[in-house]
């Protein structure tokens, strides 16, 4: 008998639906089906692949309200954010539907008249994706759209917490006319499905969004079959507020970055570094605005910040706050919570901690919750040194109107995504991804198609 996965509403702890966890045999069958479907799909004309992606995009847009509601129920994020995420998810499909038609090769001038050199691109094969619960729609389409556009077949394992959004998206893809073996989902526990994916010689590529810890394991396990890998892993984003910054703008954008999805994004502000001359004024302004954010069930239209996903997340956040307070941090706002361990819901009030120190866990580890520590700095050099002193390198933000400061910071920060006076840099047409232990490869933009393509070089001789 197969196991069931209970999908629960993180805002109430209530059961939404039970979904079947696929067995080893079913997952192996799905992998085989994806592999067998590759031959026909990779040879389907690129314009036809593009057309089918556009039909998929239309179907999702027509079902936007329903998908957003499912997403809020299973992830807890406010409905407005779920609606925005559906648009964001669709933007990847639209972008790669166009890119499908631009899979150019090139000819290289040969070193002798008797030769011709031609470079072509071809899809890598069957791609397996493992997607996270924090963006159940967009992280799936960010992988599926370039894979399908390139001519790869695709199989996704969504997070156990949020499989319903993915199941809906795959159903709509099939209704749009994309063949069943070309895009599939399987449900199950991460380590079990992940191992079946990494062990299978039929899967050519793994694309993962999630923790650095799991990413490292997938990389290790992918080595035996030399799989191509794309990893979008953890982050620990610094926000530098320079002496000359527009403080109102910095407050608005920091809130946007930090409290979207209750601080459960890989790119969200995690460490606020503020020049000492403005630290007090900025901290007060920020705390005054943060206090106005409404915490609650995402289905309530007034909610700005929903629950955190589960007990494990909640405990980590509590541990970080506790540690910071013990080491001398000061609560500027928040630090209250509403949780019921029995029922299984966990709401954390948006919290700002002043007088943070580098020895605090919250300054060293990713938080994944609505808590932000503030540390003041004396010089830009010091701010950069603190910002870079982490194994992570996903996103960093800074606020300044001085172009010399901006250029200096951009050139010295070791992060893949930089927001300059911008707390929301993500876009389907831009390369998203991290340096150092934040990942390998980029998703979105021109770069996002590359990981799904092989380069083939043809040398024609004897002419
Ligand atoms: C993430 O940080 O987990 C993804 C957020 C985004 O794409 O904006």
GROMACS .gro file of N, CA, C and O in nm, residues 342-431:
model
  360
  342UNK      N    1   0.040   2.196   1.903
  342UNK     CA    2  -0.051   2.083   1.884
  342UNK      C    3  -0.119   2.091   1.749
  342UNK      O    4  -0.116   1.999   1.669
  343UNK      N    5  -0.178   2.208   1.724
  343UNK     CA    6  -0.252   2.226   1.597
  343UNK      C    7  -0.154   2.239   1.480
  343UNK      O    8  -0.185   2.199   1.369
  344UNK      N    9  -0.039   2.301   1.506
  344UNK     CA   10   0.063   2.312   1.402
  344UNK      C   11   0.055   2.440   1.322
  344UNK      O   12   0.063   2.438   1.199
  345UNK      N   13   0.040   2.555   1.389
  345UNK     CA   14   0.057   2.682   1.317
  345UNK      C   15   0.148   2.773   1.398
  345UNK      O   16   0.154   2.766   1.520
  346UNK      N   17   0.221   2.858   1.324
  346UNK     CA   18   0.328   2.936   1.387
  346UNK      C   19   0.337   3.073   1.319
  346UNK      O   20   0.384   3.084   1.206
  347UNK      N   21   0.292   3.176   1.389
  347UNK     CA   22   0.300   3.313   1.337
  347UNK      C   23   0.406   3.388   1.418
  347UNK      O   24   0.403   3.384   1.541
  348UNK      N   25   0.494   3.456   1.348
  348UNK     CA   26   0.597   3.536   1.417
  348UNK      C   27   0.577   3.681   1.375
  348UNK      O   28   0.572   3.712   1.255
  349UNK      N   29   0.565   3.771   1.472
  349UNK     CA   30   0.549   3.912   1.439
  349UNK      C   31   0.679   3.965   1.377
  349UNK      O   32   0.788   3.927   1.423
  350UNK      N   33   0.669   4.049   1.273
  350UNK     CA   34   0.790   4.106   1.214
  350UNK      C   35   0.875   4.172   1.323
  350UNK      O   36   0.825   4.254   1.399
  351UNK      N   37   1.000   4.133   1.327
  351UNK     CA   38   1.085   4.170   1.439
  351UNK      C   39   1.213   4.239   1.390
  351UNK      O   40   1.278   4.190   1.297
  352UNK      N   41   1.244   4.351   1.451
  352UNK     CA   42   1.371   4.420   1.421
  352UNK      C   43   1.455   4.418   1.548
  352UNK      O   44   1.407   4.458   1.655
  353UNK      N   45   1.578   4.375   1.534
  353UNK     CA   46   1.669   4.369   1.649
  353UNK      C   47   1.782   4.470   1.629
  353UNK      O   48   1.855   4.462   1.529
  354UNK      N   49   1.794   4.564   1.724
  354UNK     CA   50   1.906   4.660   1.717
  354UNK      C   51   2.027   4.605   1.790
  354UNK      O   52   2.019   4.504   1.859
  355UNK      N   53   2.140   4.675   1.772
  355UNK     CA   54   2.266   4.640   1.840
  355UNK      C   55   2.307   4.494   1.820
  355UNK      O   56   2.347   4.425   1.915
  356UNK      N   57   2.293   4.448   1.697
  356UNK     CA   58   2.334   4.311   1.668
  356UNK      C   59   2.487   4.303   1.668
  356UNK      O   60   2.555   4.404   1.647
  357UNK      N   61   2.538   4.184   1.694
  357UNK     CA   62   2.684   4.164   1.693
  357UNK      C   63   2.719   4.049   1.601
  357UNK      O   64   2.637   3.960   1.577
  358UNK      N   65   2.844   4.051   1.553
  358UNK     CA   66   2.885   3.949   1.457
  358UNK      C   67   2.889   3.809   1.517
  358UNK      O   68   2.889   3.710   1.443
  359UNK      N   69   2.894   3.802   1.650
  359UNK     CA   70   2.900   3.670   1.714
  359UNK      C   71   2.762   3.604   1.725
  359UNK      O   72   2.750   3.490   1.768
  360UNK      N   73   2.657   3.676   1.686
  360UNK     CA   74   2.521   3.620   1.701
  360UNK      C   75   2.489   3.525   1.585
  360UNK      O   76   2.525   3.552   1.471
  361UNK      N   77   2.416   3.419   1.619
  361UNK     CA   78   2.377   3.321   1.515
  361UNK      C   79   2.305   3.388   1.401
  361UNK      O   80   2.322   3.354   1.284
  362UNK      N   81   2.221   3.485   1.435
  362UNK     CA   82   2.139   3.551   1.333
  362UNK      C   83   2.223   3.627   1.231
  362UNK      O   84   2.180   3.652   1.119
  363UNK      N   85   2.346   3.663   1.270
  363UNK     CA   86   2.436   3.731   1.177
  363UNK      C   87   2.518   3.632   1.096
  363UNK      O   88   2.587   3.669   1.001
  364UNK      N   89   2.512   3.506   1.136
  364UNK     CA   90   2.597   3.407   1.068
  364UNK      C   91   2.517   3.307   0.984
  364UNK      O   92   2.570   3.251   0.889
  365UNK      N   93   2.390   3.284   1.023
  365UNK     CA   94   2.310   3.180   0.955
  365UNK      C   95   2.193   3.243   0.881
  365UNK      O   96   2.143   3.346   0.923
  366UNK      N   97   2.149   3.174   0.777
  366UNK     CA   98   2.026   3.215   0.710
  366UNK      C   99   1.911   3.206   0.812
  366UNK      O  100   1.907   3.111   0.891
  367UNK      N  101   1.818   3.302   0.811
  367UNK     CA  102   1.710   3.300   0.911
  367UNK      C  103   1.584   3.232   0.858
  367UNK      O  104   1.526   3.146   0.921
  368UNK      N  105   1.540   3.271   0.741
  368UNK     CA  106   1.415   3.220   0.681
  368UNK      C  107   1.296   3.248   0.772
  368UNK      O  108   1.215   3.159   0.804
  369UNK      N  109   1.284   3.373   0.810
  369UNK     CA  110   1.172   3.414   0.892
  369UNK      C  111   1.172   3.566   0.902
  369UNK      O  112   1.269   3.632   0.859
  370UNK      N  113   1.065   3.624   0.959
  370UNK     CA  114   1.048   3.770   0.956
  370UNK      C  115   1.125   3.845   1.065
  370UNK      O  116   1.067   3.918   1.143
  371UNK      N  117   1.254   3.822   1.071
  371UNK     CA  118   1.337   3.885   1.174
  371UNK      C  119   1.460   3.946   1.108
  371UNK      O  120   1.522   3.882   1.023
  372UNK      N  121   1.491   4.069   1.148
  372UNK     CA  122   1.604   4.138   1.084
  372UNK      C  123   1.692   4.208   1.190
  372UNK      O  124   1.643   4.292   1.264
  373UNK      N  125   1.819   4.170   1.196
  373UNK     CA  126   1.911   4.237   1.290
  373UNK      C  127   1.979   4.358   1.225
  373UNK      O  128   2.007   4.357   1.105
  374UNK      N  129   2.007   4.460   1.306
  374UNK     CA  130   2.075   4.580   1.254
  374UNK      C  131   2.210   4.597   1.324
  374UNK      O  132   2.220   4.587   1.446
  375UNK      N  133   2.309   4.625   1.242
  375UNK     CA  134   2.445   4.647   1.292
  375UNK      C  135   2.493   4.777   1.229
  375UNK      O  136   2.465   4.801   1.111
  376UNK      N  137   2.562   4.862   1.304
  376UNK     CA  138   2.610   4.986   1.240
  376UNK      C  139   2.755   4.969   1.197
  376UNK      O  140   2.829   4.887   1.252
  377UNK      N  141   2.793   5.045   1.092
  377UNK     CA  142   2.932   5.040   1.043
  377UNK      C  143   2.988   5.181   1.031
  377UNK      O  144   2.914   5.278   1.024
  378UNK      N  145   3.124   5.187   1.028
  378UNK     CA  146   3.190   5.319   1.023
  378UNK      C  147   3.233   5.355   0.881
  378UNK      O  148   3.228   5.469   0.841
  379UNK      N  149   3.279   5.254   0.806
  379UNK     CA  150   3.330   5.284   0.670
  379UNK      C  151   3.273   5.181   0.572
  379UNK      O  152   3.235   5.070   0.612
  380UNK      N  153   3.275   5.218   0.445
  380UNK     CA  154   3.225   5.125   0.343
  380UNK      C  155   3.309   4.998   0.339
  380UNK      O  156   3.258   4.889   0.318
  381UNK      N  157   3.440   5.015   0.361
  381UNK     CA  158   3.530   4.899   0.361
  381UNK      C  159   3.486   4.798   0.468
  381UNK      O  160   3.482   4.678   0.445
  382UNK      N  161   3.452   4.852   0.584
  382UNK     CA  162   3.407   4.765   0.694
  382UNK      C  163   3.274   4.696   0.656
  382UNK      O  164   3.256   4.575   0.679
  383UNK      N  165   3.184   4.774   0.595
  383UNK     CA  166   3.053   4.717   0.556
  383UNK      C  167   3.073   4.602   0.456
  383UNK      O  168   3.009   4.497   0.468
  384UNK      N  169   3.163   4.623   0.360
  384UNK     CA  170   3.188   4.519   0.259
  384UNK      C  171   3.248   4.395   0.325
  384UNK      O  172   3.209   4.281   0.294
  385UNK      N  173   3.341   4.419   0.417
  385UNK     CA  174   3.406   4.305   0.483
  385UNK      C  175   3.302   4.221   0.559
  385UNK      O  176   3.300   4.098   0.549
  386UNK      N  177   3.214   4.289   0.630
  386UNK     CA  178   3.109   4.215   0.705
  386UNK      C  179   3.016   4.144   0.606
  386UNK      O  180   2.983   4.026   0.621
  387UNK      N  181   2.975   4.218   0.503
  387UNK     CA  182   2.879   4.161   0.406
  387UNK      C  183   2.935   4.034   0.343
  387UNK      O  184   2.863   3.934   0.327
  388UNK      N  185   3.064   4.038   0.307
  388UNK     CA  186   3.123   3.923   0.237
  388UNK      C  187   3.165   3.810   0.331
  388UNK      O  188   3.204   3.702   0.284
  389UNK      N  189   3.158   3.832   0.463
  389UNK     CA  190   3.212   3.732   0.556
  389UNK      C  191   3.110   3.620   0.581
  389UNK      O  192   3.065   3.597   0.693
  390UNK      N  193   3.073   3.553   0.476
  390UNK     CA  194   2.978   3.443   0.483
  390UNK      C  195   3.006   3.348   0.367
  390UNK      O  196   3.052   3.392   0.262
  391UNK      N  197   2.976   3.220   0.386
  391UNK     CA  198   2.994   3.128   0.271
  391UNK      C  199   2.889   3.151   0.163
  391UNK      O  200   2.899   3.097   0.054
  392UNK      N  201   2.784   3.228   0.196
  392UNK     CA  202   2.677   3.252   0.098
  392UNK      C  203   2.711   3.368   0.005
  392UNK      O  204   2.783   3.460   0.043
  393UNK      N  205   2.652   3.366  -0.114
  393UNK     CA  206   2.676   3.476  -0.208
  393UNK      C  207   2.561   3.491  -0.306
  393UNK      O  208   2.581   3.504  -0.426
  394UNK      N  209   2.437   3.487  -0.252
  394UNK     CA  210   2.322   3.494  -0.344
  394UNK      C  211   2.286   3.640  -0.376
  394UNK      O  212   2.313   3.687  -0.485
  395UNK      N  213   2.226   3.710  -0.280
  395UNK     CA  214   2.183   3.847  -0.309
  395UNK      C  215   2.239   3.944  -0.205
  395UNK      O  216   2.261   3.907  -0.090
  396UNK      N  217   2.260   4.067  -0.250
  396UNK     CA  218   2.300   4.176  -0.158
  396UNK      C  219   2.229   4.302  -0.205
  396UNK      O  220   2.197   4.316  -0.325
  397UNK      N  221   2.207   4.391  -0.113
  397UNK     CA  222   2.136   4.516  -0.145
  397UNK      C  223   2.214   4.632  -0.087
  397UNK      O  224   2.281   4.618   0.016
  398UNK      N  225   2.205   4.746  -0.154
  398UNK     CA  226   2.258   4.867  -0.090
  398UNK      C  227   2.178   4.988  -0.132
  398UNK      O  228   2.113   4.990  -0.238
  399UNK      N  229   2.181   5.088  -0.045
  399UNK     CA  230   2.106   5.211  -0.068
  399UNK      C  231   2.202   5.328  -0.062
  399UNK      O  232   2.268   5.351   0.039
  400UNK      N  233   2.213   5.397  -0.174
  400UNK     CA  234   2.296   5.517  -0.183
  400UNK      C  235   2.254   5.592  -0.307
  400UNK      O  236   2.210   5.531  -0.406
  401UNK      N  237   2.269   5.725  -0.304
  401UNK     CA  238   2.247   5.804  -0.425
  401UNK      C  239   2.379   5.855  -0.481
  401UNK      O  240   2.381   5.932  -0.575
  402UNK      N  241   2.488   5.812  -0.420
  402UNK     CA  242   2.621   5.853  -0.466
  402UNK      C  243   2.673   5.747  -0.561
  402UNK      O  244   2.692   5.631  -0.522
  403UNK      N  245   2.697   5.785  -0.688
  403UNK     CA  246   2.732   5.682  -0.785
  403UNK      C  247   2.868   5.619  -0.754
  403UNK      O  248   2.892   5.502  -0.782
  404UNK      N  249   2.958   5.694  -0.690
  404UNK     CA  250   3.089   5.635  -0.658
  404UNK      C  251   3.071   5.524  -0.552
  404UNK      O  252   3.129   5.417  -0.562
  405UNK      N  253   2.988   5.553  -0.453
  405UNK     CA  254   2.961   5.451  -0.350
  405UNK      C  255   2.895   5.330  -0.415
  405UNK      O  256   2.931   5.215  -0.386
  406UNK      N  257   2.799   5.355  -0.503
  406UNK     CA  258   2.727   5.245  -0.569
  406UNK      C  259   2.820   5.157  -0.651
  406UNK      O  260   2.816   5.034  -0.641
  407UNK      N  261   2.905   5.221  -0.729
  407UNK     CA  262   2.997   5.143  -0.814
  407UNK      C  263   3.095   5.065  -0.724
  407UNK      O  264   3.124   4.948  -0.748
  408UNK      N  265   3.144   5.133  -0.620
  408UNK     CA  266   3.238   5.066  -0.529
  408UNK      C  267   3.173   4.940  -0.468
  408UNK      O  268   3.231   4.831  -0.467
  409UNK      N  269   3.050   4.956  -0.420
  409UNK     CA  270   2.984   4.843  -0.355
  409UNK      C  271   2.957   4.732  -0.456
  409UNK      O  272   2.979   4.614  -0.428
  410UNK      N  273   2.908   4.769  -0.573
  410UNK     CA  274   2.881   4.667  -0.674
  410UNK      C  275   3.008   4.587  -0.706
  410UNK      O  276   3.003   4.466  -0.722
  411UNK      N  277   3.121   4.658  -0.714
  411UNK     CA  278   3.244   4.588  -0.754
  411UNK      C  279   3.306   4.507  -0.640
  411UNK      O  280   3.389   4.421  -0.664
  412UNK      N  281   3.269   4.535  -0.516
  412UNK     CA  282   3.333   4.466  -0.405
  412UNK      C  283   3.246   4.361  -0.336
  412UNK      O  284   3.296   4.283  -0.255
  413UNK      N  285   3.118   4.360  -0.365
  413UNK     CA  286   3.031   4.262  -0.299
  413UNK      C  287   3.031   4.131  -0.379
  413UNK      O  288   3.009   4.133  -0.502
  414UNK      N  289   3.055   4.020  -0.311
  414UNK     CA  290   3.064   3.890  -0.379
  414UNK      C  291   2.928   3.819  -0.377
  414UNK      O  292   2.908   3.719  -0.306
  415UNK      N  293   2.837   3.872  -0.454
  415UNK     CA  294   2.702   3.816  -0.459
  415UNK      C  295   2.655   3.814  -0.605
  415UNK      O  296   2.689   3.903  -0.682
  416UNK      N  297   2.573   3.715  -0.638
  416UNK     CA  298   2.527   3.700  -0.777
  416UNK      C  299   2.420   3.799  -0.816
  416UNK      O  300   2.402   3.830  -0.934
  417UNK      N  301   2.345   3.848  -0.719
  417UNK     CA  302   2.235   3.942  -0.747
  417UNK      C  303   2.253   4.064  -0.658
  417UNK      O  304   2.268   4.050  -0.536
  418UNK      N  305   2.254   4.180  -0.719
  418UNK     CA  306   2.271   4.303  -0.640
  418UNK      C  307   2.152   4.395  -0.665
  418UNK      O  308   2.117   4.422  -0.780
  419UNK      N  309   2.090   4.442  -0.557
  419UNK     CA  310   1.984   4.542  -0.569
  419UNK      C  311   2.037   4.677  -0.521
  419UNK      O  312   2.071   4.690  -0.404
  420UNK      N  313   2.047   4.773  -0.611
  420UNK     CA  314   2.094   4.910  -0.576
  420UNK      C  315   1.969   4.997  -0.568
  420UNK      O  316   1.902   5.017  -0.668
  421UNK      N  317   1.934   5.042  -0.453
  421UNK     CA  318   1.809   5.114  -0.428
  421UNK      C  319   1.689   5.031  -0.473
  421UNK      O  320   1.587   5.084  -0.518
  422UNK      N  321   1.702   4.900  -0.464
  422UNK     CA  322   1.600   4.808  -0.516
  422UNK      C  323   1.593   4.683  -0.429
  422UNK      O  324   1.690   4.606  -0.422
  423UNK      N  325   1.478   4.663  -0.365
  423UNK     CA  326   1.463   4.546  -0.279
  423UNK      C  327   1.396   4.429  -0.348
  423UNK      O  328   1.372   4.326  -0.285
  424UNK      N  329   1.364   4.443  -0.476
  424UNK     CA  330   1.295   4.335  -0.548
  424UNK      C  331   1.357   4.316  -0.686
  424UNK      O  332   1.297   4.353  -0.788
  425UNK      N  333   1.478   4.261  -0.692
  425UNK     CA  334   1.548   4.255  -0.822
  425UNK      C  335   1.507   4.140  -0.914
  425UNK      O  336   1.545   4.140  -1.031
  426UNK      N  337   1.429   4.043  -0.866
  426UNK     CA  338   1.402   3.923  -0.948
  426UNK      C  339   1.320   3.957  -1.073
  426UNK      O  340   1.226   4.036  -1.067
  427UNK      N  341   1.353   3.893  -1.184
  427UNK     CA  342   1.277   3.909  -1.309
  427UNK      C  343   1.310   3.791  -1.400
  427UNK      O  344   1.425   3.744  -1.401
  428UNK      N  345   1.210   3.746  -1.474
  428UNK     CA  346   1.229   3.629  -1.561
  428UNK      C  347   1.339   3.650  -1.663
  428UNK      O  348   1.405   3.556  -1.706
  429UNK      N  349   1.361   3.775  -1.704
  429UNK     CA  350   1.458   3.803  -1.809
  429UNK      C  351   1.597   3.834  -1.755
  429UNK      O  352   1.684   3.879  -1.829
  430UNK      N  353   1.618   3.816  -1.624
  430UNK     CA  354   1.749   3.845  -1.565
  430UNK      C  355   1.805   3.719  -1.501
  430UNK      O  356   1.729   3.634  -1.454
  431UNK      N  357   1.938   3.705  -1.497
  431UNK     CA  358   1.999   3.582  -1.443
  431UNK      C  359   1.996   3.579  -1.291
  431UNK      O  360   2.056   3.664  -1.225
   0.00000   0.00000   0.00000
